[in-house]
PDB file of C-alpha atoms in Angstrom:
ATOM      1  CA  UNK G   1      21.432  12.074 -16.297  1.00 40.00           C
ATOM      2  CA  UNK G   2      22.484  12.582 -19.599  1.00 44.00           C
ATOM      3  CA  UNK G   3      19.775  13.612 -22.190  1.00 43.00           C
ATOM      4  CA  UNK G   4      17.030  13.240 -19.878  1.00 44.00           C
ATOM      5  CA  UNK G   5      14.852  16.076 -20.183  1.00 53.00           C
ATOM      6  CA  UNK G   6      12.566  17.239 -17.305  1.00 54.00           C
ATOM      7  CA  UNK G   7       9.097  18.148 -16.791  1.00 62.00           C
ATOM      8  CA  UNK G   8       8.660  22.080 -16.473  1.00 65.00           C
ATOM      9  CA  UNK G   9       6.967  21.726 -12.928  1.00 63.00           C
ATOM     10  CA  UNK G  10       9.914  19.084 -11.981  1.00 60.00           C
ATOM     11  CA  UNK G  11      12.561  21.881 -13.193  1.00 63.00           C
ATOM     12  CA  UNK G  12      10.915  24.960 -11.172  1.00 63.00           C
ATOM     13  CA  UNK G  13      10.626  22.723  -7.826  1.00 62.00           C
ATOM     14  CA  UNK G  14      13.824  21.442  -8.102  1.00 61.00           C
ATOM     15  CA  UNK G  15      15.840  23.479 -10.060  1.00 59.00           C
ATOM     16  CA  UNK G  16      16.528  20.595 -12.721  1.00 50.00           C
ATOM     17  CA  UNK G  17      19.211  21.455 -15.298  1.00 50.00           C
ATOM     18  CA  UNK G  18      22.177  19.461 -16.610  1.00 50.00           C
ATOM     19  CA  UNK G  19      24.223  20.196 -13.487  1.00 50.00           C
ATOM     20  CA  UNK G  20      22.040  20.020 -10.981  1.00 54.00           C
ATOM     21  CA  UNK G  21      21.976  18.929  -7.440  1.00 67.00           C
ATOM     22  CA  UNK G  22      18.755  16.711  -8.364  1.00 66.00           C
ATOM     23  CA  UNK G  23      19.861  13.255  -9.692  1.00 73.00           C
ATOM     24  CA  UNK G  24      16.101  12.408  -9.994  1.00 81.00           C
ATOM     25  CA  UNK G  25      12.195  12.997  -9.698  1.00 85.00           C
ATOM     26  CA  UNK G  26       8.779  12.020 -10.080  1.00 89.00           C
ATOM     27  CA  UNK G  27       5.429  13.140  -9.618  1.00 89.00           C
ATOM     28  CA  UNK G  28       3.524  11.326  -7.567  1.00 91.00           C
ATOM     29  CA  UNK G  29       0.550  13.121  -6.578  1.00 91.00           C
ATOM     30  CA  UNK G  30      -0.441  15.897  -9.496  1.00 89.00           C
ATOM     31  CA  UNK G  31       1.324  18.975  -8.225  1.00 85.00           C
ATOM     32  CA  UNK G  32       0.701  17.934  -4.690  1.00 89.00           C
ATOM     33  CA  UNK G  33       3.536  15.479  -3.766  1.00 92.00           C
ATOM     34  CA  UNK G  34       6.984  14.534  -5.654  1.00 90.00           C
ATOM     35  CA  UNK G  35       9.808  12.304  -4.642  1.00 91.00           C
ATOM     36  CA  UNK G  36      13.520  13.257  -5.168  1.00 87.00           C
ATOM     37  CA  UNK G  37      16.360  12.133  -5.138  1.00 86.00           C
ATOM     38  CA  UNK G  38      19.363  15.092  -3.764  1.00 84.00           C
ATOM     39  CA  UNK G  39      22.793  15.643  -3.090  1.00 82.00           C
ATOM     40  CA  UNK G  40      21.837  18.365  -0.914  1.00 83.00           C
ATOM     41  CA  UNK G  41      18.836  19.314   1.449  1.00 83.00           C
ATOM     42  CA  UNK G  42      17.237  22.324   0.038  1.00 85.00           C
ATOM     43  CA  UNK G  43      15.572  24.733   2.012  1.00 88.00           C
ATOM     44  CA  UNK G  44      11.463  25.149   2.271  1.00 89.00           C
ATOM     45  CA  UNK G  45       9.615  28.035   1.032  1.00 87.00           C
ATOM     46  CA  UNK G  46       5.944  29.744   0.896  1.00 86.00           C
ATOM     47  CA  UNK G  47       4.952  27.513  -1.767  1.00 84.00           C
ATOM     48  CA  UNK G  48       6.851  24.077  -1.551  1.00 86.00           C
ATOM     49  CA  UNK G  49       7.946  22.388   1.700  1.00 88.00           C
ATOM     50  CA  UNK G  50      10.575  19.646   1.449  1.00 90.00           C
ATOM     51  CA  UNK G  51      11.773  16.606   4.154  1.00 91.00           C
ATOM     52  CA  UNK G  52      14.179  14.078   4.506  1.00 90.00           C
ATOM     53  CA  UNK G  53      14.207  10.881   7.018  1.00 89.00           C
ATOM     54  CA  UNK G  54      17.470   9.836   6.383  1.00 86.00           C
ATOM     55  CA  UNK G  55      17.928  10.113   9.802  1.00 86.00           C
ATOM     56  CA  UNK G  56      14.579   9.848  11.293  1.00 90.00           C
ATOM     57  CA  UNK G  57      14.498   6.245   9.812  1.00 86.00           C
ATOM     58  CA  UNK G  58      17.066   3.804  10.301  1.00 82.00           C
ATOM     59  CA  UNK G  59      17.430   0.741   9.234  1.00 80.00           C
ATOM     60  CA  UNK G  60      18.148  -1.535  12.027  1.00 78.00           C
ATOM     61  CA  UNK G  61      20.853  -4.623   9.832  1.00 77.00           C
ATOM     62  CA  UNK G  62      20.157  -7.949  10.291  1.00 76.00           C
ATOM     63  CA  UNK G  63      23.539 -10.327  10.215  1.00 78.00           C
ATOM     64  CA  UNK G  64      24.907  -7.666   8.439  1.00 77.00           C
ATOM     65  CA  UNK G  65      22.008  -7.086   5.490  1.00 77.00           C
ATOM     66  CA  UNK G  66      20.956  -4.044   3.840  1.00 77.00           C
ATOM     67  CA  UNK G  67      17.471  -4.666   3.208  1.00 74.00           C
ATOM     68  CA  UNK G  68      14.527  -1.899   3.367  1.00 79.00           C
ATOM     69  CA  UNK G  69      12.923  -1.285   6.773  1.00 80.00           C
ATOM     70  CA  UNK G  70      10.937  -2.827   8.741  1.00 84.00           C
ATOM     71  CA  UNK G  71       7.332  -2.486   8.185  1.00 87.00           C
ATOM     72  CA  UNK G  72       7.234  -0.466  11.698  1.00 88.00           C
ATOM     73  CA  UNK G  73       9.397   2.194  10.233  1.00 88.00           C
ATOM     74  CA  UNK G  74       7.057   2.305   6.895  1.00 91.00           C
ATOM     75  CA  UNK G  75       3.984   2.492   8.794  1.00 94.00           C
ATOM     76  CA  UNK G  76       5.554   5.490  10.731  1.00 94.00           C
ATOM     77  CA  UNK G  77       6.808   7.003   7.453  1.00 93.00           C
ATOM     78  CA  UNK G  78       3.031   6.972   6.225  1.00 95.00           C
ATOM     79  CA  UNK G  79       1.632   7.947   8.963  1.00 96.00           C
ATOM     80  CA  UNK G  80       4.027  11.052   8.710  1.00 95.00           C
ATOM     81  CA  UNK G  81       3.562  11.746   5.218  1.00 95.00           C
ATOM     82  CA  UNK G  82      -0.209  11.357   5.862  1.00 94.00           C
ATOM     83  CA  UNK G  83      -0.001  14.403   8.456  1.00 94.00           C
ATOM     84  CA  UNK G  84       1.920  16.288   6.177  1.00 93.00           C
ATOM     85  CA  UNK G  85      -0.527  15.763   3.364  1.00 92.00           C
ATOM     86  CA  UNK G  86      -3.793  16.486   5.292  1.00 91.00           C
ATOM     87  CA  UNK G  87      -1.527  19.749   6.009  1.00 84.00           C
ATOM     88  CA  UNK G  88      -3.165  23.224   3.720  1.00 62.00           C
ATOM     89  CA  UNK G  89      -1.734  25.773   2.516  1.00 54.00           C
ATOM     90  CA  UNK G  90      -2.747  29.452   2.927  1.00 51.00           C
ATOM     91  CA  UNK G  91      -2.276  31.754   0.161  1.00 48.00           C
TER      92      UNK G  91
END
């Protein structure tokens, strides 16, 4: 990630520098919802929650493919990331 530089909200969420564990982000809902791309699973806190379905989603090979999943698994990963957005925070 060599000269890319990093949005100030993308470098306080995930602690973006040079050498970080992030090897990439994006903003996908303003300050509501960001994907990212980790080497390591960082913890939650009071202000930002974080998941991974790495293992809650598996992709089930086909002769021996390695195409995306199914459109079962997608509609359960939206239906989870729906629940999590409908979720509020308290201050």
């Amino acid at each position: 990630m060599e000269g890319v530089r990093h949005s100030p909200v993308l470098s306080a969420l995930f602690g973006m520098t040079e050498d970080s564990e992030t090897l990439g982000a994006a903003q996908l809902i303003k300050e509501r919802l960001y994907f990212a791309t980790l080497r390591s699973k960082p913890k939650s806190t009071a202000n930002t929650h974080y998941f991974c379905t790495d293992d809650e989603f598996i992709y089930e090979n086909f002769y021996s493919d390695f195409g995306p999943l199914n459109l079962a698994m997608l509609y359960r990963y939206c239906c989870k990331l729906n629940k999590k957005l409908k979720v509020s925070f308290c201050c």
